[in-house]
Short mmCIF file of C-alpha atoms in Angstrom, two decimals:
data_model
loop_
_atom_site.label_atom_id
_atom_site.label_comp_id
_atom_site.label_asym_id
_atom_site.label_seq_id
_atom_site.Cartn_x
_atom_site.Cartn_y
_atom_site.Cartn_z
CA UNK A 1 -15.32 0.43 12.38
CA UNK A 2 -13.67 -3.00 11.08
CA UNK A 3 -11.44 -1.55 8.88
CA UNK A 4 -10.73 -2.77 5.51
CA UNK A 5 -12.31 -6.84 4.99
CA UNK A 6 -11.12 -8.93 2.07
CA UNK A 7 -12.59 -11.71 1.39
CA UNK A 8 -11.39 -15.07 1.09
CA UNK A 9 -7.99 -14.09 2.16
CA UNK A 10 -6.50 -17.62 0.93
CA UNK A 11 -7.57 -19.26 -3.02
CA UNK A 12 -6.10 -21.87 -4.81
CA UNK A 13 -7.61 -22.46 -8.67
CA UNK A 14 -6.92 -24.11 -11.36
CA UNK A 15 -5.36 -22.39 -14.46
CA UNK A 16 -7.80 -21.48 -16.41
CA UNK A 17 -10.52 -20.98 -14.28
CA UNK A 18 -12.24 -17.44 -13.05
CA UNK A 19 -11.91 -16.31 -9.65
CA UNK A 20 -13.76 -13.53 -7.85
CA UNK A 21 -12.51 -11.51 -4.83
CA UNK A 22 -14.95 -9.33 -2.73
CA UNK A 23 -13.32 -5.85 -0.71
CA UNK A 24 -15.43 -4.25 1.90
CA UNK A 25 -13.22 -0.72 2.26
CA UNK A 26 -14.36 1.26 5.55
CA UNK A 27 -17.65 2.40 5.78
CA UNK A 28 -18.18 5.97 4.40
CA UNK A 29 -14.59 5.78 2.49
CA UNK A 30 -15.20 7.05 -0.96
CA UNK A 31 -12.22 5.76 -2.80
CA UNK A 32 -11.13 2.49 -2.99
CA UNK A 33 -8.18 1.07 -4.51
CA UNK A 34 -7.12 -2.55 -5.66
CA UNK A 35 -3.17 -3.44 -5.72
CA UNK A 36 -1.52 -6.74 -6.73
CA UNK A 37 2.01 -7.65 -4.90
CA UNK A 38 4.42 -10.62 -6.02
CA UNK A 39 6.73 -12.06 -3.38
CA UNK A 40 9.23 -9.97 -2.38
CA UNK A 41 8.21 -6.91 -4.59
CA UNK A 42 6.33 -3.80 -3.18
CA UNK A 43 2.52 -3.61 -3.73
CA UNK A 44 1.85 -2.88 -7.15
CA UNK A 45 -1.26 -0.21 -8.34
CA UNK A 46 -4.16 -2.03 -10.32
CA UNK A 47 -7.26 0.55 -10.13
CA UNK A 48 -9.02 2.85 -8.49
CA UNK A 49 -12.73 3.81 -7.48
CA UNK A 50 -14.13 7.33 -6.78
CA UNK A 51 -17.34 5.94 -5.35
CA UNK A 52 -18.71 3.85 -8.04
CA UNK A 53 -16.39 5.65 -10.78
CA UNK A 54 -13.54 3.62 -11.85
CA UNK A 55 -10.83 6.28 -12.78
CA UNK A 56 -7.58 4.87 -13.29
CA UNK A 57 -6.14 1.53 -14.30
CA UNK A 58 -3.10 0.15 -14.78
CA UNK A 59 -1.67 -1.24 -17.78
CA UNK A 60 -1.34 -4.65 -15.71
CA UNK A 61 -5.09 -5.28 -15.29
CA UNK A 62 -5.18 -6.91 -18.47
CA UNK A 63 -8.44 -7.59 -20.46
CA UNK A 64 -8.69 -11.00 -18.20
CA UNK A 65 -9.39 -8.82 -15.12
CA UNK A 66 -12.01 -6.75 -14.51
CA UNK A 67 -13.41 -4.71 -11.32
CA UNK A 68 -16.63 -3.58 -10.21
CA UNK A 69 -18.08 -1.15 -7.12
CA UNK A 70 -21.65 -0.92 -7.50
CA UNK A 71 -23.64 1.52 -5.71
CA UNK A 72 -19.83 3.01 -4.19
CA UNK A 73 -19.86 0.55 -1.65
CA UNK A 74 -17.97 -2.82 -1.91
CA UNK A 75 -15.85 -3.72 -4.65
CA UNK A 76 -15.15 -7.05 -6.98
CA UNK A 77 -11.66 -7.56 -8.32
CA UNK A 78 -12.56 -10.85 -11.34
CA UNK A 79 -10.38 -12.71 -12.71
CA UNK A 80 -10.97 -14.55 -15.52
CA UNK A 81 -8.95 -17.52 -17.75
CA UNK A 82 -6.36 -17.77 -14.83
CA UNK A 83 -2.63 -17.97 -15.56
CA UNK A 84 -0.25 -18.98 -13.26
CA UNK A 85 1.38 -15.54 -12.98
CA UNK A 86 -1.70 -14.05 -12.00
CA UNK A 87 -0.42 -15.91 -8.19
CA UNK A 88 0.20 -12.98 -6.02
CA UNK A 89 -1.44 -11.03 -3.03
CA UNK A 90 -4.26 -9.29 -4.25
CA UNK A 91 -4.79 -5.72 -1.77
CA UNK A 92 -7.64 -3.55 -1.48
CA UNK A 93 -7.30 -0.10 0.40
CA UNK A 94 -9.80 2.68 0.72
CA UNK A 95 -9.38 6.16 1.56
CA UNK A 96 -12.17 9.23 2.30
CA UNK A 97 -10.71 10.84 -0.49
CA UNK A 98 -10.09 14.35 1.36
CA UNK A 99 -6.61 15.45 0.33
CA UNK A 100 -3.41 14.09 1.77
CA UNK A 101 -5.04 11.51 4.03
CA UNK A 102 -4.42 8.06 4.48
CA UNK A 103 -5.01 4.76 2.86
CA UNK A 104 -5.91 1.79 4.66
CA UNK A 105 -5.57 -1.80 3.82
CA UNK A 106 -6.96 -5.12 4.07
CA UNK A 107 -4.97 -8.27 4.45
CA UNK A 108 -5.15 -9.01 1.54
CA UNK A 109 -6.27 -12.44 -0.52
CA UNK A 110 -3.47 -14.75 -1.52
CA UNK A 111 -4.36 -16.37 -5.00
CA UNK A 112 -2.38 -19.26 -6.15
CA UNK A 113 -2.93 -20.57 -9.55
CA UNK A 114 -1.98 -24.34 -10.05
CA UNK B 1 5.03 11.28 -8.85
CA UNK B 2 8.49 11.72 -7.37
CA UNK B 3 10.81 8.40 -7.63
CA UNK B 4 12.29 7.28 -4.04
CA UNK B 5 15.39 5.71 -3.26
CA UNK B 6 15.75 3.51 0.22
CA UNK B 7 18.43 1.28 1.29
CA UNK B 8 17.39 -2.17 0.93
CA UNK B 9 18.04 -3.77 4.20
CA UNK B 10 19.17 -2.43 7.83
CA UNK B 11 19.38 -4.18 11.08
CA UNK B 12 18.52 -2.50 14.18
CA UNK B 13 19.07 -3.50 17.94
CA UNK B 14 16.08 -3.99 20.70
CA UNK B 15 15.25 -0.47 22.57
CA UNK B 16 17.23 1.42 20.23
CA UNK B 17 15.95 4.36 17.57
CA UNK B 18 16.27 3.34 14.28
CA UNK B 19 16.90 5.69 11.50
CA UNK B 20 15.27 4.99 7.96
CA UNK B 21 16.62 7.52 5.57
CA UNK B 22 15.15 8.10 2.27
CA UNK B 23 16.08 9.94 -0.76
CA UNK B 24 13.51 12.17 -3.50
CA UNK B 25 15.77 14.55 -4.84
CA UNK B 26 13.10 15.23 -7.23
CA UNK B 27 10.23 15.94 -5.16
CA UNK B 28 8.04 18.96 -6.12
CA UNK B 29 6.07 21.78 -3.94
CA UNK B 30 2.79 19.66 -3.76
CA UNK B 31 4.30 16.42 -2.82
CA UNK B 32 3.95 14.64 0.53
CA UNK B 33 5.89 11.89 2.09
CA UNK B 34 4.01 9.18 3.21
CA UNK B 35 6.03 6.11 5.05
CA UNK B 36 4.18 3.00 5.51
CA UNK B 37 4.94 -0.50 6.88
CA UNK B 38 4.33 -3.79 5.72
CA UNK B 39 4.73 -6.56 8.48
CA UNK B 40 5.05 -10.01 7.01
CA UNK B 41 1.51 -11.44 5.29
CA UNK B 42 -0.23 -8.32 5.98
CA UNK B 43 -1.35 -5.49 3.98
CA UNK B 44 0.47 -1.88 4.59
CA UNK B 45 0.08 0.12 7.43
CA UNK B 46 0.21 3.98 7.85
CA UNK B 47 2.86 5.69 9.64
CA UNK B 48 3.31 8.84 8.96
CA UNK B 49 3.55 11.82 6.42
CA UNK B 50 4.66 15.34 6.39
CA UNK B 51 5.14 18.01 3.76
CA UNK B 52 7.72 20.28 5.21
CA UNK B 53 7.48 20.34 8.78
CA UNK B 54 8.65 17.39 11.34
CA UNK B 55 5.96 15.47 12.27
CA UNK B 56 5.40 13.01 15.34
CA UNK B 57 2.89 10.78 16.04
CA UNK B 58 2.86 7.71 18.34
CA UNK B 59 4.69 5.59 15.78
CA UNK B 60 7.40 7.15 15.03
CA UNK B 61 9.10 10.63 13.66
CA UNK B 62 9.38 12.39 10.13
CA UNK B 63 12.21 14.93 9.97
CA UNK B 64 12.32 16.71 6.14
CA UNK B 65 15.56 18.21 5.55
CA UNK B 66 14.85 21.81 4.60
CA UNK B 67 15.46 21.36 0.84
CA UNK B 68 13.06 18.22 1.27
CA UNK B 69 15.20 16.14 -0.44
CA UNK B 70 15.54 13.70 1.68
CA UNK B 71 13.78 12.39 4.81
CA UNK B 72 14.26 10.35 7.51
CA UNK B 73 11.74 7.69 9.72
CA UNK B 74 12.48 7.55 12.74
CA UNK B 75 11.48 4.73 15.60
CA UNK B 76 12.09 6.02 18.84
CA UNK B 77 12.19 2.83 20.64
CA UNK B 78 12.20 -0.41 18.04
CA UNK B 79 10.40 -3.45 19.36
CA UNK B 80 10.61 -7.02 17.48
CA UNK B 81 7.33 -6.42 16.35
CA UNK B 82 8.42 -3.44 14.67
CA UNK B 83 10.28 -5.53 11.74
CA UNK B 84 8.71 -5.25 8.84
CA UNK B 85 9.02 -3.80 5.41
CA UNK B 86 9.35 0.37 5.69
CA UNK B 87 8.00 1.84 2.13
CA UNK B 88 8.88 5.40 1.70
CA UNK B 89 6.46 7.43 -0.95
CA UNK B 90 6.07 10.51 -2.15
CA UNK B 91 2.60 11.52 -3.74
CA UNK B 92 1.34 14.79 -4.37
CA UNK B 93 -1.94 16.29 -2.42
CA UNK B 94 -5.45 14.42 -3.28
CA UNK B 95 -3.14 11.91 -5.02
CA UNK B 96 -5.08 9.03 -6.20
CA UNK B 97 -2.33 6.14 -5.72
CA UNK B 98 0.68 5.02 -4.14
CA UNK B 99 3.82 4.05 -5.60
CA UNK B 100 5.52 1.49 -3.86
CA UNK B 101 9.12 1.18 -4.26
CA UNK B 102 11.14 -1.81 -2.82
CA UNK B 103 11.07 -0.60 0.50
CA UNK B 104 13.78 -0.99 3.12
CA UNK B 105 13.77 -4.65 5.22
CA UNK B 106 14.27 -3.62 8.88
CA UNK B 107 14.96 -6.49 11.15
CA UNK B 108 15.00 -5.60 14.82
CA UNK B 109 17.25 -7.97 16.58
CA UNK B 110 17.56 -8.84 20.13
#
């Protein structure tokens, strides 16, 4: 097991233009989760995934962003019409879902809008 | 979910425990603790979490006072690669998110 894999974990865009970041939570982990954290501020929740269910999201995923998990596996975070306050770390963690177990998380993908 | 309260920053010497208290006064029956860490430009790691009894693992220790009010981290032996972040959360069982608060900056000194 490789734990959770973001991918790119560094982008740099234009404002304005649409960006697309790609979680790969552990294998056989049926909830995934996607959180955004600004410098020096704790993680912040965006959405979650019961397999390929979205079930919750957070008034800060604006219409501009939008998140996908086909087929319960990986999961997309999009972002489209960049601003430059979407710059932050964007975090994916995934879970098996059982009760009070633990959430693990990728490194993350820096996005910096210019 | 029940609102924590940390202290923002605490130093802490090489070898020595380090205590990281943490206050939620309103927790309620269902609600676990969870303490994670966030080490500078990478995601949160798991530590620990207990619902009324002390836990241990190889990280560290959870004591719950008995009113579970309040809780404490513990690192038995703090290295310098233990500073990091320490986020203290309380979510109830099958919760579907964490909270994050500001977390307490430990920096473990020399």
């Amino acid at each position: 097991d490789t734990g959770v894999s973001q991918d790119p974990r560094h982008k740099i865009t234009k404002r304005g233009q649409n960006v697309t970041f790609r979680c790969d939570p552990i294998s056989e982990h049926n909830r995934l989760y996607w959180y955004r954290q600004t410098l020096g501020q704790g993680p912040e929740f965006l959405t979650y995934f019961q397999n390929e269910a979205q079930l919750e999201k957070s008034r800060l995923l604006s219409d501009r962003f939008s998140a996908e998990r086909p087929k319960g596996s990986f999961s997309t975070l999009e972002i489209q019409r960049t601003e430059q306050g979407d710059s932050a770390m964007y975090l994916c963690a995934s879970s098996d879902g059982r009760g009070n177990t633990e959430a693990f998380f990728g490194q993350g993908t820096r996005l910096t809008v210019v | 979910d029940a609102k924590t309260t940390q202290p923002p920053s605490m130093d802490c010497a090489e070898g020595r425990a380090a205590n990281l208290p943490c206050n939620h006064s309103t927790i309620s029956g269902n609600e676990y603790v969870y303490w994670y860490r966030q080490i500078h430009s990478q995601g949160p790691q798991y530590i620990i979490h207990g619902l009324k009894n002390n836990e241990t693992n190889e990280m560290a220790s959870l004591i719950i006072t008995e009113d579970r009010k309040s809780s404490t981290l513990i690192l038995p032996h703090a290295t310098l690669r233990d500073t990091a972040v320490y986020y203290c959360i309380v979510m109830r069982a099958a919760g579907n998110k964490l909270t994050f608060g500001g977390g307490t900056r430990v920096l473990v000194k020399p």
